[in-house]
Tab-separated table of C-alpha atoms in Angstrom:
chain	number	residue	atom	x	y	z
A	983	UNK	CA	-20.720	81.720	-48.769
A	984	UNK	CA	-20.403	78.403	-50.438
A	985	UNK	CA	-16.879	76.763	-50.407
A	986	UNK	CA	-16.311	75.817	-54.076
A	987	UNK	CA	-13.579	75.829	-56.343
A	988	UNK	CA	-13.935	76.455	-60.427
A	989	UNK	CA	-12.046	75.066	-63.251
A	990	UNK	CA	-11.781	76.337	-66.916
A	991	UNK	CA	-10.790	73.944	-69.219
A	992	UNK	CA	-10.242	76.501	-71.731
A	993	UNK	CA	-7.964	78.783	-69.644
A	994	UNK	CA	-4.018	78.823	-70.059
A	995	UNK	CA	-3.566	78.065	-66.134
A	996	UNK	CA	-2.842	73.745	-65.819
A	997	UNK	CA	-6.411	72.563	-64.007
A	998	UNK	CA	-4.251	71.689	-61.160
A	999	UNK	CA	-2.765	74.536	-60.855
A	1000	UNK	CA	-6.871	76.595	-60.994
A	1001	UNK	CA	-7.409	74.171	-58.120
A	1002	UNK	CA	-4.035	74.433	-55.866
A	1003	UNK	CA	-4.406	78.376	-55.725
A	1004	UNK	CA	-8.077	78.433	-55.296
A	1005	UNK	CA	-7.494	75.877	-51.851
A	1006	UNK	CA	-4.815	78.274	-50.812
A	1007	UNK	CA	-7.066	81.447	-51.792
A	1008	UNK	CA	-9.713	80.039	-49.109
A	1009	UNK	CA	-6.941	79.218	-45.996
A	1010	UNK	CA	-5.249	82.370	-46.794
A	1011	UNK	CA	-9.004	83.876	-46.544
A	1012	UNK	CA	-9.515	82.316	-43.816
A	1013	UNK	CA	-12.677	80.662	-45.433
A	1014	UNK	CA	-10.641	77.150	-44.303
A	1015	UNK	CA	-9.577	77.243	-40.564
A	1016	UNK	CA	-6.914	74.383	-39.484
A	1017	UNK	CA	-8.088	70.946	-39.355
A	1018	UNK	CA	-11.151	71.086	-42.152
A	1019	UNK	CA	-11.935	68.513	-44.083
A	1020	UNK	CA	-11.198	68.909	-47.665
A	1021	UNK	CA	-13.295	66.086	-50.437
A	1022	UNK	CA	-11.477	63.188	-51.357
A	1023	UNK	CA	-9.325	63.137	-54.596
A	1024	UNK	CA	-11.936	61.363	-56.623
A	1025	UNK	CA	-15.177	62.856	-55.418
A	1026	UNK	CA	-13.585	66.594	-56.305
A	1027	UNK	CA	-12.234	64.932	-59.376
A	1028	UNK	CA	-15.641	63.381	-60.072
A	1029	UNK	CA	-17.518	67.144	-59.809
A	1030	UNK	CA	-15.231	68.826	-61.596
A	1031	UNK	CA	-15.126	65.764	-64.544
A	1032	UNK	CA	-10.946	65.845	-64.466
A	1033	UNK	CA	-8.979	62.983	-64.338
A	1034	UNK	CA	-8.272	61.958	-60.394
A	1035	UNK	CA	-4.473	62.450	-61.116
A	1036	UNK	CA	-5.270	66.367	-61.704
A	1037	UNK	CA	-6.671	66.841	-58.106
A	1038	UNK	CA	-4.225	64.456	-56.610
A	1039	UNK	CA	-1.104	67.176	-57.815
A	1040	UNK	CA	-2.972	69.739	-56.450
A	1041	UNK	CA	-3.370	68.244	-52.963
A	1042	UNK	CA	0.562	66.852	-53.309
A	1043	UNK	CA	1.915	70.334	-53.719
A	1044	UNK	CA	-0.467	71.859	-51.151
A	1045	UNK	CA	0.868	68.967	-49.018
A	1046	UNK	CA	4.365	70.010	-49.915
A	1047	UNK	CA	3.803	73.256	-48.926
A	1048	UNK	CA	2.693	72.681	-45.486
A	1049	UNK	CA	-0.672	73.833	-46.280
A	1050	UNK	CA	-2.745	70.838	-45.736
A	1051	UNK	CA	-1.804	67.297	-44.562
A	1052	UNK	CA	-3.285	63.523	-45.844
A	1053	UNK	CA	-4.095	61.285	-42.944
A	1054	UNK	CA	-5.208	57.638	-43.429
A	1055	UNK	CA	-8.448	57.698	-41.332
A	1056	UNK	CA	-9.441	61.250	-41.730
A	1057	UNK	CA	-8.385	61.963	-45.467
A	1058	UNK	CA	-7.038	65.498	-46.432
A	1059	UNK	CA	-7.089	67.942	-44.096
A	1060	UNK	CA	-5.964	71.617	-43.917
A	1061	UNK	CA	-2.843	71.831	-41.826
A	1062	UNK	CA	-3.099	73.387	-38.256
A	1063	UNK	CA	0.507	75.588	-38.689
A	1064	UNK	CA	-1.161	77.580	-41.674
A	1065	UNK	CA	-0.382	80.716	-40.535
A	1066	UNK	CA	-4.137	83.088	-39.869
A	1067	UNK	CA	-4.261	85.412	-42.420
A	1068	UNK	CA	-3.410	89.259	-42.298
A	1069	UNK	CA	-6.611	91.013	-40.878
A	1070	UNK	CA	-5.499	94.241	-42.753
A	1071	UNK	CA	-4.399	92.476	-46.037
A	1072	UNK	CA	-7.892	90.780	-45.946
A	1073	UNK	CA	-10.011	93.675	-45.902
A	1074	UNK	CA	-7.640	95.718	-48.195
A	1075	UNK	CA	-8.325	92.908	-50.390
A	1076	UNK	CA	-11.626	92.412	-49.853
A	1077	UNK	CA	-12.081	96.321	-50.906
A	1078	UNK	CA	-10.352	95.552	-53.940
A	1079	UNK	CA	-12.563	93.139	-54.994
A	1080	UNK	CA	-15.489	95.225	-54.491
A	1081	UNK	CA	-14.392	98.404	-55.989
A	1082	UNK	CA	-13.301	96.112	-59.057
A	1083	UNK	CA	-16.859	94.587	-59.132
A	1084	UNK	CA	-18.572	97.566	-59.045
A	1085	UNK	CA	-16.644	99.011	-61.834
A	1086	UNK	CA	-16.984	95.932	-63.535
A	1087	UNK	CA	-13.556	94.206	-63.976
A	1088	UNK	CA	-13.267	90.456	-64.688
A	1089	UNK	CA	-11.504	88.662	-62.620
A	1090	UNK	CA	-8.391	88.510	-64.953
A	1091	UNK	CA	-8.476	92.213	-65.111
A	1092	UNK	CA	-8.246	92.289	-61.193
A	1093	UNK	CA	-5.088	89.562	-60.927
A	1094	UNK	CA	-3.401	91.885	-63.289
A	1095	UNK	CA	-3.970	95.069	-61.342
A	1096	UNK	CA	-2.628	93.380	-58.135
A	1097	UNK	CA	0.311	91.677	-60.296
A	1098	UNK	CA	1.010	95.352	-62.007
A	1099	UNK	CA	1.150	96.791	-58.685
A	1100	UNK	CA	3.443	93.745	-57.004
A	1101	UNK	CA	5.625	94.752	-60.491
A	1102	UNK	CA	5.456	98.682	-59.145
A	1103	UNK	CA	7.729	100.706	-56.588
A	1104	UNK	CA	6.119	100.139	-53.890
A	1105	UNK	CA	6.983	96.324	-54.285
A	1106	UNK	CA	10.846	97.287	-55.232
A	1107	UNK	CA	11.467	99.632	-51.921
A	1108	UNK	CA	9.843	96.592	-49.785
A	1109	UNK	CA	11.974	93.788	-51.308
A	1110	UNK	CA	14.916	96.428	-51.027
A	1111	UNK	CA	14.385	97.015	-47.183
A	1112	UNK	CA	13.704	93.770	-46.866
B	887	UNK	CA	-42.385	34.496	-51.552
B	888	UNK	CA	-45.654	33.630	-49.715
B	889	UNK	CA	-46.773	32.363	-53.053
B	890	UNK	CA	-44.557	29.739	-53.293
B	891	UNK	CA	-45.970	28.133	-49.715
B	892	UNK	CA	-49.505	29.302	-51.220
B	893	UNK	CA	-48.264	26.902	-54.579
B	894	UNK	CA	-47.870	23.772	-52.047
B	895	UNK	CA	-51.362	24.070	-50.801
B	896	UNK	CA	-52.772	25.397	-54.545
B	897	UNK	CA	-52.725	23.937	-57.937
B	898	UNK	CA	-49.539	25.305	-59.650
B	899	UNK	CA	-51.315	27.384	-62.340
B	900	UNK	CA	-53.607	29.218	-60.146
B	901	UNK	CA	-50.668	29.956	-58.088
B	902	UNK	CA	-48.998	31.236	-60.915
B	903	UNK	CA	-51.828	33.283	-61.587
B	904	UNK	CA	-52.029	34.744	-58.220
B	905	UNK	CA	-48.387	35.741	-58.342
B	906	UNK	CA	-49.114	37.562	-61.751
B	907	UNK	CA	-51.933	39.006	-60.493
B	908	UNK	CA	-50.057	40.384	-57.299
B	909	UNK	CA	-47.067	41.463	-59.214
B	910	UNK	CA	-49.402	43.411	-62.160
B	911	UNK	CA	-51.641	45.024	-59.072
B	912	UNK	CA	-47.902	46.189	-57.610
B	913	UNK	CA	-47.194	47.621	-61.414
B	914	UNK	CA	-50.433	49.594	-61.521
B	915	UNK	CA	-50.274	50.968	-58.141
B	916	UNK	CA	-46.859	52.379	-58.833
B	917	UNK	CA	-48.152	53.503	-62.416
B	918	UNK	CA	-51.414	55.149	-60.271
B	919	UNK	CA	-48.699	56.837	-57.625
B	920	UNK	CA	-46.315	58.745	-60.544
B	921	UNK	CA	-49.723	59.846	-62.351
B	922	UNK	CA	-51.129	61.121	-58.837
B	923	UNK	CA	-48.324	62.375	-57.866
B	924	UNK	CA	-47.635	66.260	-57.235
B	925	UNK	CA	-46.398	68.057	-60.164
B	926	UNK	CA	-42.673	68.913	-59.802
B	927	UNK	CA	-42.123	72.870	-59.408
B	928	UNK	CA	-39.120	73.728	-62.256
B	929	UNK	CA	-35.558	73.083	-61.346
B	930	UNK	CA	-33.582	75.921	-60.174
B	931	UNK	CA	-30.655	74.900	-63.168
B	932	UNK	CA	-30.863	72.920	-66.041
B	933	UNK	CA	-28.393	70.070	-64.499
B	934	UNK	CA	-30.333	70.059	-61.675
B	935	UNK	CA	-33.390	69.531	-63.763
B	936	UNK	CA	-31.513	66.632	-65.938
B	937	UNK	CA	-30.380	64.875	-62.750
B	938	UNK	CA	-33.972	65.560	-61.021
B	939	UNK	CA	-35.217	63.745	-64.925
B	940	UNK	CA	-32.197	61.254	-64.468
B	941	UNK	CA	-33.001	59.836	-61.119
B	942	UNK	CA	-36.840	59.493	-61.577
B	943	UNK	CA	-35.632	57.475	-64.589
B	944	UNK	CA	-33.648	55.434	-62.555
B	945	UNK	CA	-36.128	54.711	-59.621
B	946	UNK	CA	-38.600	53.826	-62.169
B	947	UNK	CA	-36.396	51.415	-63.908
B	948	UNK	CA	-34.905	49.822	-61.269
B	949	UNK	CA	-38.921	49.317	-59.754
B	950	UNK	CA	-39.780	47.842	-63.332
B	951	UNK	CA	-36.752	45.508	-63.400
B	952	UNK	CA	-37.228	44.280	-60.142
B	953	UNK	CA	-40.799	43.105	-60.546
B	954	UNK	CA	-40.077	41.957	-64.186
B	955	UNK	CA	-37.261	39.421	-62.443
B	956	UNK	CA	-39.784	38.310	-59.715
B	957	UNK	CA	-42.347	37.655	-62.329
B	958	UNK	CA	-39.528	36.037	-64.601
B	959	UNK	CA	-38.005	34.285	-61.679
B	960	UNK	CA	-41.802	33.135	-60.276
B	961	UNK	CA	-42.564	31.713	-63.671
B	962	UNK	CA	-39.728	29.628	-63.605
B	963	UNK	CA	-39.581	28.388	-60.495
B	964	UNK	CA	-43.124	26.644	-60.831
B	965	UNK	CA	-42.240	25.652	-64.058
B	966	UNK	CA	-39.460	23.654	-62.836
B	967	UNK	CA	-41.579	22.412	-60.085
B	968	UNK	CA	-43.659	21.183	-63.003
B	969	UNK	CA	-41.412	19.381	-65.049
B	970	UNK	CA	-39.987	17.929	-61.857
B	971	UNK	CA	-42.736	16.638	-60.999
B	972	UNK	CA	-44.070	15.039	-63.847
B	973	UNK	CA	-40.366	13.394	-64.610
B	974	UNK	CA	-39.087	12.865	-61.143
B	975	UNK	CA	-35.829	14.633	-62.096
B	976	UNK	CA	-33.761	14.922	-58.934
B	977	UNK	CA	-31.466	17.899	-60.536
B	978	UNK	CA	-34.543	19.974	-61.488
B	979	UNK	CA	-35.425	19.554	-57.651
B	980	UNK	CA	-32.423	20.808	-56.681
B	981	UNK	CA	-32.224	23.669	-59.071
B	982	UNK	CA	-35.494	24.660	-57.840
B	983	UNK	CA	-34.864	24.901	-53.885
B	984	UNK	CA	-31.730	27.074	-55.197
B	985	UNK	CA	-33.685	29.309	-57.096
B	986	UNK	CA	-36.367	29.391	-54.132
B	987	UNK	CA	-33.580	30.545	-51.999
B	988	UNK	CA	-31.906	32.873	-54.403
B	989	UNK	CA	-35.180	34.509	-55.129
B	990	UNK	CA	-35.013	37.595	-52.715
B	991	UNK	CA	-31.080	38.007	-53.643
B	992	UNK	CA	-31.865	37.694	-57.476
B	993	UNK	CA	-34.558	40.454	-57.220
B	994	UNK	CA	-32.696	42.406	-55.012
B	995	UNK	CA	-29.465	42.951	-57.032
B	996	UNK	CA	-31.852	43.219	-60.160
B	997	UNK	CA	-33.510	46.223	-57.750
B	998	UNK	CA	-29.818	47.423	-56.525
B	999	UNK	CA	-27.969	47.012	-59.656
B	1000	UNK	CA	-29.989	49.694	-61.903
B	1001	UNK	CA	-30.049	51.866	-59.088
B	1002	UNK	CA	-25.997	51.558	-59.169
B	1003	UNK	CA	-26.120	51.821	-62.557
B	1004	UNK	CA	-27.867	54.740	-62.544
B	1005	UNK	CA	-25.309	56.270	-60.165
B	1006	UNK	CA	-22.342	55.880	-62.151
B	1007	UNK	CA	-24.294	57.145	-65.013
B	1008	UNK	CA	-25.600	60.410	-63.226
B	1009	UNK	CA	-25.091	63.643	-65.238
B	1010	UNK	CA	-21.417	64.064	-65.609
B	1011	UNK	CA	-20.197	67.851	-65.717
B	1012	UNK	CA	-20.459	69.056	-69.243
B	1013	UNK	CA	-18.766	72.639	-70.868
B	1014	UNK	CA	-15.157	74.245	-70.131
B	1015	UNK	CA	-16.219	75.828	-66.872
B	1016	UNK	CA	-16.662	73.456	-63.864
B	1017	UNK	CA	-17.691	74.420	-60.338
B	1018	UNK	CA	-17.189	71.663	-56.994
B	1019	UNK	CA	-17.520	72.249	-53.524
B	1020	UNK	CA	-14.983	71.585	-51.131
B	1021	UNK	CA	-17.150	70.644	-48.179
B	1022	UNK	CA	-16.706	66.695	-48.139
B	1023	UNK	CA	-20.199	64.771	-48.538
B	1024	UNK	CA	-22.166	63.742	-45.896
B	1025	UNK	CA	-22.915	60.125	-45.262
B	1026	UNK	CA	-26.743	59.944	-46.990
B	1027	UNK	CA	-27.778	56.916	-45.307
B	1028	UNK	CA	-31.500	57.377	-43.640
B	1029	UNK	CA	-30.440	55.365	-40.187
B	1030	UNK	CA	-34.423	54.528	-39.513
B	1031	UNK	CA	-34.438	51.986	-43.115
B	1032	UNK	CA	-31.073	50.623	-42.312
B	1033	UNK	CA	-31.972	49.337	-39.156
B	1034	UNK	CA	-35.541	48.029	-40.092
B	1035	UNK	CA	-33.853	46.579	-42.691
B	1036	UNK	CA	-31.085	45.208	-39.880
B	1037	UNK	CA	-34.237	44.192	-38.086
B	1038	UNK	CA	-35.662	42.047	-40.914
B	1039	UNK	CA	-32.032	40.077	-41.753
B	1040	UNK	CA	-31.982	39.222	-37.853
B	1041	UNK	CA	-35.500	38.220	-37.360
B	1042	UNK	CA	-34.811	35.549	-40.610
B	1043	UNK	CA	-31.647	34.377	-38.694
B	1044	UNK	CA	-33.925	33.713	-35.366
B	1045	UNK	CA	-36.670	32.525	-37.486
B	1046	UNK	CA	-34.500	29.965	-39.597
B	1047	UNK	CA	-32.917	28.787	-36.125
B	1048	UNK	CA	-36.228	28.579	-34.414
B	1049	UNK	CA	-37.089	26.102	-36.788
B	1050	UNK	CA	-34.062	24.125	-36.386
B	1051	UNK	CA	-34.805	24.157	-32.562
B	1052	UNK	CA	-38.343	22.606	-33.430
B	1053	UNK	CA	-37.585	20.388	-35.485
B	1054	UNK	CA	-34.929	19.245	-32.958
B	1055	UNK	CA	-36.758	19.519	-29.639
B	1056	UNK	CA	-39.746	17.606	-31.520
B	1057	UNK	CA	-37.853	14.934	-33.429
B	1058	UNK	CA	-34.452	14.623	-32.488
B	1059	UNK	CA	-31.274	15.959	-34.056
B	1060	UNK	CA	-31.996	13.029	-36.867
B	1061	UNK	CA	-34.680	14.983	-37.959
B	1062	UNK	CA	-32.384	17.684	-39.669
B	1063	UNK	CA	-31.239	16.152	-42.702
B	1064	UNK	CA	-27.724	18.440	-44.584
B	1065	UNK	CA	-29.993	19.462	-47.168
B	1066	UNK	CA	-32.331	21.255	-45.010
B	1067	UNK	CA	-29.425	22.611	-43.101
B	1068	UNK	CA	-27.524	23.717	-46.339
B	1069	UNK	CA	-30.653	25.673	-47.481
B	1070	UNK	CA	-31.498	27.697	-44.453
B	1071	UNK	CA	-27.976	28.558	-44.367
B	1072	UNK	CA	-28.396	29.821	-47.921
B	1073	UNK	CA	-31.335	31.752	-46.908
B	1074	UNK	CA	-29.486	33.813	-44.092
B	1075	UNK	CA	-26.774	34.613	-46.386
B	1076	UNK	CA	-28.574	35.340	-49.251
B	1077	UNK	CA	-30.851	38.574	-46.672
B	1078	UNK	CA	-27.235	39.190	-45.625
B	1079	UNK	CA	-25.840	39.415	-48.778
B	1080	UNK	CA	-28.679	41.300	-49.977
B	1081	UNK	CA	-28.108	43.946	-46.756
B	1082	UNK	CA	-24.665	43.810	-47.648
B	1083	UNK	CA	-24.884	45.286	-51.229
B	1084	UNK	CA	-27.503	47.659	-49.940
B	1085	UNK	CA	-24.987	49.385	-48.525
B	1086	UNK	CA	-22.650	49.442	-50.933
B	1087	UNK	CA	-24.847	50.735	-53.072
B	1088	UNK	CA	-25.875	53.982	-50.746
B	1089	UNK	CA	-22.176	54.063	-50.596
B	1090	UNK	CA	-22.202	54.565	-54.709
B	1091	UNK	CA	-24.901	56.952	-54.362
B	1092	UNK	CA	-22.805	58.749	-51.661
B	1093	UNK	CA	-19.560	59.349	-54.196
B	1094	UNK	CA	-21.855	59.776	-57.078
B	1095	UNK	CA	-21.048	63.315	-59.052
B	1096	UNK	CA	-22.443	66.469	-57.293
B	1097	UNK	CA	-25.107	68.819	-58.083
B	1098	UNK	CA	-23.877	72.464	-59.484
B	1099	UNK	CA	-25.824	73.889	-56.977
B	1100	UNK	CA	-26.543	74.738	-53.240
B	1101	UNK	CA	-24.386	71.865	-51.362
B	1102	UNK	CA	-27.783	71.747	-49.025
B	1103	UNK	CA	-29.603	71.015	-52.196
B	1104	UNK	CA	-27.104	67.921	-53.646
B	1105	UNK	CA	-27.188	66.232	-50.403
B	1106	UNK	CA	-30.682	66.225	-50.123
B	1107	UNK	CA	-31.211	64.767	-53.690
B	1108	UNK	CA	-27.927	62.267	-52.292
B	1109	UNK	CA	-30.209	61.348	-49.509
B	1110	UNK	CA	-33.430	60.907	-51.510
B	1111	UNK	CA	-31.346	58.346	-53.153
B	1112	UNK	CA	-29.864	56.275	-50.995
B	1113	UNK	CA	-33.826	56.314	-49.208
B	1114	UNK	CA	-35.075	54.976	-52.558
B	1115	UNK	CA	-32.400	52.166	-52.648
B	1116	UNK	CA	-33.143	51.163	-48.916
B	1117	UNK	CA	-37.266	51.187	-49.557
B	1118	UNK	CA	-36.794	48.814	-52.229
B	1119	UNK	CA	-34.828	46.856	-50.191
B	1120	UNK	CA	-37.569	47.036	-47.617
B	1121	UNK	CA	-39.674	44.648	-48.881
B	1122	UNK	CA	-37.521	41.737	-50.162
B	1123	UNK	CA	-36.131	41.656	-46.560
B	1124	UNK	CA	-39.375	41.751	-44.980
B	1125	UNK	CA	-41.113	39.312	-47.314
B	1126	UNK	CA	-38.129	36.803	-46.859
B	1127	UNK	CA	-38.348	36.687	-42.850
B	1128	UNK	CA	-42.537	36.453	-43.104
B	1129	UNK	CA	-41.945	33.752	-45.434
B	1130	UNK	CA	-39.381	32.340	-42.313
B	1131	UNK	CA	-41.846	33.007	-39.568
B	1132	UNK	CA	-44.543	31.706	-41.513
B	1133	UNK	CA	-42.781	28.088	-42.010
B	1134	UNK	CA	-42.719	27.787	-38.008
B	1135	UNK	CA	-46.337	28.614	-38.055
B	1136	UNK	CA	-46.749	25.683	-40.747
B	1137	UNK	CA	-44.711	23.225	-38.327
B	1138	UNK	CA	-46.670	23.749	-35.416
B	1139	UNK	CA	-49.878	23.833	-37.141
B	1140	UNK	CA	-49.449	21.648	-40.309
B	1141	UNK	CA	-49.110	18.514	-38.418
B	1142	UNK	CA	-45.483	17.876	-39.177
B	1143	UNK	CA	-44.109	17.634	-35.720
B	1144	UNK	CA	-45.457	15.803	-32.794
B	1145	UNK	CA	-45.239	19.275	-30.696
B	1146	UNK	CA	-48.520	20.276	-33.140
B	1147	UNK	CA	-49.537	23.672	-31.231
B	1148	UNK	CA	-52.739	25.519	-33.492
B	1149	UNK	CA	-52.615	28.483	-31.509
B	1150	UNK	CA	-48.465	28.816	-31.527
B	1151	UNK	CA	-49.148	28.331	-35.512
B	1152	UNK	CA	-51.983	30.467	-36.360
B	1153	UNK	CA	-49.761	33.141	-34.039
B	1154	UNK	CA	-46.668	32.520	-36.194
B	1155	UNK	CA	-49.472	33.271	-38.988
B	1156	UNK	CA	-50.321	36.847	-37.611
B	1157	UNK	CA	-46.662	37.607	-36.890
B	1158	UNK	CA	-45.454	37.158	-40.601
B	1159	UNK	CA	-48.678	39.266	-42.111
B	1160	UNK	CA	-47.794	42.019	-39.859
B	1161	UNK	CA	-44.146	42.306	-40.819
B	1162	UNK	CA	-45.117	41.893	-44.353
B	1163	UNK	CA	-47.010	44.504	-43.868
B	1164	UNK	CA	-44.927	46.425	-41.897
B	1165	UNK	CA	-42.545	46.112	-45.016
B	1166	UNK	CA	-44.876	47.033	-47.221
B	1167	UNK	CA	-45.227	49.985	-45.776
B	1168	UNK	CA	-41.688	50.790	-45.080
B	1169	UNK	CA	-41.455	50.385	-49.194
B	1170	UNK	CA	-43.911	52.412	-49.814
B	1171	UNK	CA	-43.850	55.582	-47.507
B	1172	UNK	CA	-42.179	58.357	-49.449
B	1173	UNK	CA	-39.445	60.381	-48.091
B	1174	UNK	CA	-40.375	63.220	-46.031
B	1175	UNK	CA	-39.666	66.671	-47.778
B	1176	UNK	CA	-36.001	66.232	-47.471
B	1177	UNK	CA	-34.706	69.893	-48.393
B	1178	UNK	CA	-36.804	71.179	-46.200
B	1179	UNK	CA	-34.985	69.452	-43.199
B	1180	UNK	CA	-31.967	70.047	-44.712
B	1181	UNK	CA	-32.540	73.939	-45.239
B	1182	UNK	CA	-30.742	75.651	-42.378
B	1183	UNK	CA	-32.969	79.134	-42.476
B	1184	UNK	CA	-36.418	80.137	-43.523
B	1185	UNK	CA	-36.406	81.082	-46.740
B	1186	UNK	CA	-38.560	84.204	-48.039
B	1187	UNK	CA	-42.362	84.404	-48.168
B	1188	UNK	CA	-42.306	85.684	-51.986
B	1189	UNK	CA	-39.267	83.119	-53.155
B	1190	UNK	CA	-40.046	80.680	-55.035
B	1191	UNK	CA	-39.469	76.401	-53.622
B	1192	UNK	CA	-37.788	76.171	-57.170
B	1193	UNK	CA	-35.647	73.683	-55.753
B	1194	UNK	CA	-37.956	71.260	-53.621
B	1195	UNK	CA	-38.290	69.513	-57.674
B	1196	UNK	CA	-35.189	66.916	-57.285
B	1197	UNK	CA	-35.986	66.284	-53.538
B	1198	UNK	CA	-39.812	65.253	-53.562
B	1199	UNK	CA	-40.062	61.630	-53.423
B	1200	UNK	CA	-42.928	59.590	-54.917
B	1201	UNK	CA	-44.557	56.566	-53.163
């Protein structure tokens, strides 16, 4: 699959925001392993035509948040404590996404679903026992 | 810059001549190569197809420019040897020999600079929806051109000191007068500089915007590029250190030192046509079907080589 991230301009979500989840989507997918180079700030910010100061928030709170690191000689990195990610949350996810593709959601449509269901009971007991 | 020792041993206006004849026979034969050449197969997007457009623009231009400066630059430089001449103005002298040595870095940077141009200018990402890849770019640089070019810059260094040992061995350390030493300092930095901004302009090409596309496909066109800059480059580089080897020929054999050797000379002679035309080549060898080496798998009998377009090269 190609490793790619995609920005609309038009949507609600801040660009740097689009950007900081779609990183995290792919280490949480496990399509970025520990120690992968990311692009620097200005050749992302040069593809995606946003202003270097966009993609350099992005990387800063994915920094914060352990998720990658910035090293002088070998730029920006994706950190080597990001935890693997859940085998069975993948492919329940992964079947999610296909079921909602074949039925034809948008991707929108499928956030909300998952966000709905976070919202439901099953979310509630599980934050209760927790 | 063989026509300048041909305009010592010439009249000046034939000389001329022969250097706009040259340069209008290196215009058609480019002209003859993009009519000849294959007919691209269509884009597989239409900002591929605009950048494929965009940097055929760009080599073009940046070939035009470059001859239209050494024609320009030719032009004056035997112009000024004219008026020189004819009023014994010491200045004009002196302007010339700096010209003569800033030739090859004049038409080089004309060469480089619309090729950098054209990189900052490449097709910028256009609509509300834009797509990047995260996999960081790959250094484009084709490692064969760099170090003929590497070659060339250090063969005018040995060249330019060879002389110097000549010169000495055959008349003394008297013999080099700080003129003569200033300018064939001048002419090693000028094929250094010249090397120098090669490479930062495959470094511009490198950051330049990506392709929406296949990341196989952008780095391919990325490498293209940076090819195209180093061809160019080519022949400057190798035309400056023929010129260099050529002089020593000229000492040994133009009875200017008491060391006079024919056969050293005429050798000398032979050496600088063959890396002439060694450059010439370099500059004029297209690059080898570039996607294709960069295309991991074999693609499909019945698809389409929609993208090959941006990646075939032109002599």
């Amino acid at each position: 699959m190609t490793l790619a991230v995609e920005v609309d301009l038009a949507s609600s979500v801040p660009p740097y925001e689009q950007i900081r989840l779609q990183v995290l989507g792919h280490v949480s997918a496990g399509h970025l392993r520990a120690g992968d180079r990311l692009p620097t700030i200005r050749a992302l910010a040069a593809d995606l035509g946003v202003a270097t100061g966009t993609v350099a928030r992005a990387f800063r709170e994915l920094e914060a948040a352990g998720v990658v690191v910035t090293r002088r000689r070998t730029g920006t990195v994706v950190a080597d404590g990001t935890p693997p990610p859940d085998t069975g949350v993948q492919d329940a996810a992964d079947r999610l996404v296909a079921v909602a593709r074949a039925v034809g959601l948008s991707d929108d449509e499928v956030l909300a679903a998952v966000r709905g269901a976070l919202m439901g009971p099953a979310s509630t007991d599980s934050a209760a026992t927790g | 810059m063989l026509t300048f020792y041909v305009g010592y041993y010439l009249d000046l206006e034939p000389a001329v001549l022969l250097n706009v004849a040259t340069l209008l026979a290196l215009v058609g034969a480019f002209g003859l190569a993009m009519v000849l050449r294959p007919r691209p197969a269509p884009s597989p997007s239409e900002v591929a197809d605009r950048a494929r457009r965009h940097a055929t623009i760009v080599h073009a231009t940046a070939c035009v420019l470059g001859v239209a400066a050494a024609l320009a630059l030719d032009v004056l430089y035997f112009h000024m040897g004219h008026t020189w001449w004819s009023h014994e103005d010491t200045t004009l002298r002196v302007l010339q020999w700096a010209l003569g040595t800033a030739w090859p870095l004049l038409v080089g940077l004309t060469y480089l600079g619309a090729h950098a141009l054209g990189a900052w200018r490449w097709p910028r990402p256009a609509g509300s929806l834009r797509r990047a890849t995260l996999v960081p770019r790959e250094d484009p640089t084709p490692r064969r051109l760099q170090r003929l070019a590497r070659v060339w810059v250090e063969l005018t260094i040995a060249a330019l000191l060879a002389q110097f040992v000549v010169i000495t061995v055959s008349r003394g350390t008297r013999a080099l007068h700080p003129v003569n030493v200033l300018l064939h300092a001048l002419i090693a930095a000028t094929a250094v500089a010249l090397l120098v901004a090669a490479r930062g302009v495959v470094a511009v090409v490198r950051d330049r915007i990506s392709l929406d596309g296949p990341p196989e496909h952008d780095a391919a066109a990325r490498r293209l590029s940076a090819h195209r800059v180093l061809r160019g480059v080519q022949l400057i580089l190798a035309a400056t250190a023929a010129v260099q080897v050529f002089a020593i020929g000229t000492l040994f054999s133009g009875g200017f030192l008491e060391l006079e050797s024919v056969a050293v000379g005429y050798a000398c002679v032979v050496l600088a046509g063959l890396i002439l035309l060694t450059g010439v080549v370099a500059s004029l060898l297209p690059a080898r079907s570039l996607l294709a080496a960069a295309r991991p798998a074999a693609r499909p009998a019945d698809e389409p080589a929609a993208d090959d377009a941006l990646t075939r090269d032109v002599p």
